[in-house]
Structure formats: C-alpha cells, structure tokens
C-alpha positions as a printed Julia matrix, in Angstrom:
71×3 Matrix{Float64}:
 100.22  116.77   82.42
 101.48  113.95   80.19
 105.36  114.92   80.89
 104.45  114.79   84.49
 103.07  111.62   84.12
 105.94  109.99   82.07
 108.58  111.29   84.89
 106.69  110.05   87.73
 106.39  106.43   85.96
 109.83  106.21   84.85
 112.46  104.87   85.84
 115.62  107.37   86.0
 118.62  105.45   86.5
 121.36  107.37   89.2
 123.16  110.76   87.33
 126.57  111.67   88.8
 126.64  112.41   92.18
 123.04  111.42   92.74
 124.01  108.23   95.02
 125.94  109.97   97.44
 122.87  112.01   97.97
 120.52  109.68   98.48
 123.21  108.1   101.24
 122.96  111.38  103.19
 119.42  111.39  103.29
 119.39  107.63  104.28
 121.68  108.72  106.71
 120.44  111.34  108.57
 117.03  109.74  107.92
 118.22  106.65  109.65
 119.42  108.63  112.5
 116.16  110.41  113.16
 114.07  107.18  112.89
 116.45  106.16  116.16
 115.8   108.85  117.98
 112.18  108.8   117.66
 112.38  105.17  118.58
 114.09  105.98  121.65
 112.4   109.1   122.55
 108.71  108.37  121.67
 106.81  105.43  123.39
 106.33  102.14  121.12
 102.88  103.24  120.15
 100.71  104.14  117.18
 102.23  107.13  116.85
 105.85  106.18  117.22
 104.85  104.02  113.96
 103.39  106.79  111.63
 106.2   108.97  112.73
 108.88  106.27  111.35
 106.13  105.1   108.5
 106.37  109.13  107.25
 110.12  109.58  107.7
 110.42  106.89  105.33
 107.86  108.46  102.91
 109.72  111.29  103.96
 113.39  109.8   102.25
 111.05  108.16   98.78
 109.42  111.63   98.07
 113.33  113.42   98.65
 115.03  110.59   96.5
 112.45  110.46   93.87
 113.08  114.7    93.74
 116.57  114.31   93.25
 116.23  111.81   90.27
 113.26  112.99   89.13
 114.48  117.12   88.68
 118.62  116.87   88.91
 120.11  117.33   85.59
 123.2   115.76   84.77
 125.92  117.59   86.29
C-alpha cells in the first residue's frame, strides 16, 4: 500500500513520448466536450457530463505517467 501511496503523491515529470499522449487525449477529449455541448441541453446534466470527461482526461493522464516506463 505504501508504493501505491508514494506514486499517487508524486510528482512524475513527462518520460519520452508521454506529452504527445496526453495531447491526443486532450484532443479528442476536447472534441467530445463540444459535442455534448452542442448536442445536450445547457442543463445539470450537460455539466456533469463535461465535469466527468475532464475527470475522465486527469485519471487517463495520471495512468500514463503514473504506469509508462521509460521507453
């Protein structure tokens, strides 16, 4: 549990190739969050649906720095 704890609470600075990653996901991320916007009515849930895509991105980003060895 301690090892878990030290990754989560550290900070891992970007390994090669990990930036262009995290620019996809913003990306296609970004490109979602515009659709909803234009497809779902500006309402409650039109905000949680953005307000989890962007938890969405964090929790993909912090996987990718969190478990990518160096490559």
């Amino acid at each position: 549990m301690n090892n878990k704890i030290e990754t989560a609470f550290t900070y891992h600075a970007p390994k090669s190739g990990q930036l262009e990653k995290y620019t996809e996901i913003r990306s296609k991320a970004k490109e979602f969050a515009y659709m909803i916007t234009q497809l779902v009515p500006d309402s409650r849930e039109q905000s949680l649906a953005i307000t989890k895509l962007e938890e969405c991105v964090m929790w993909a980003n912090a996987g990718i720095a969190r478990n990518q060895s160096v490559e």
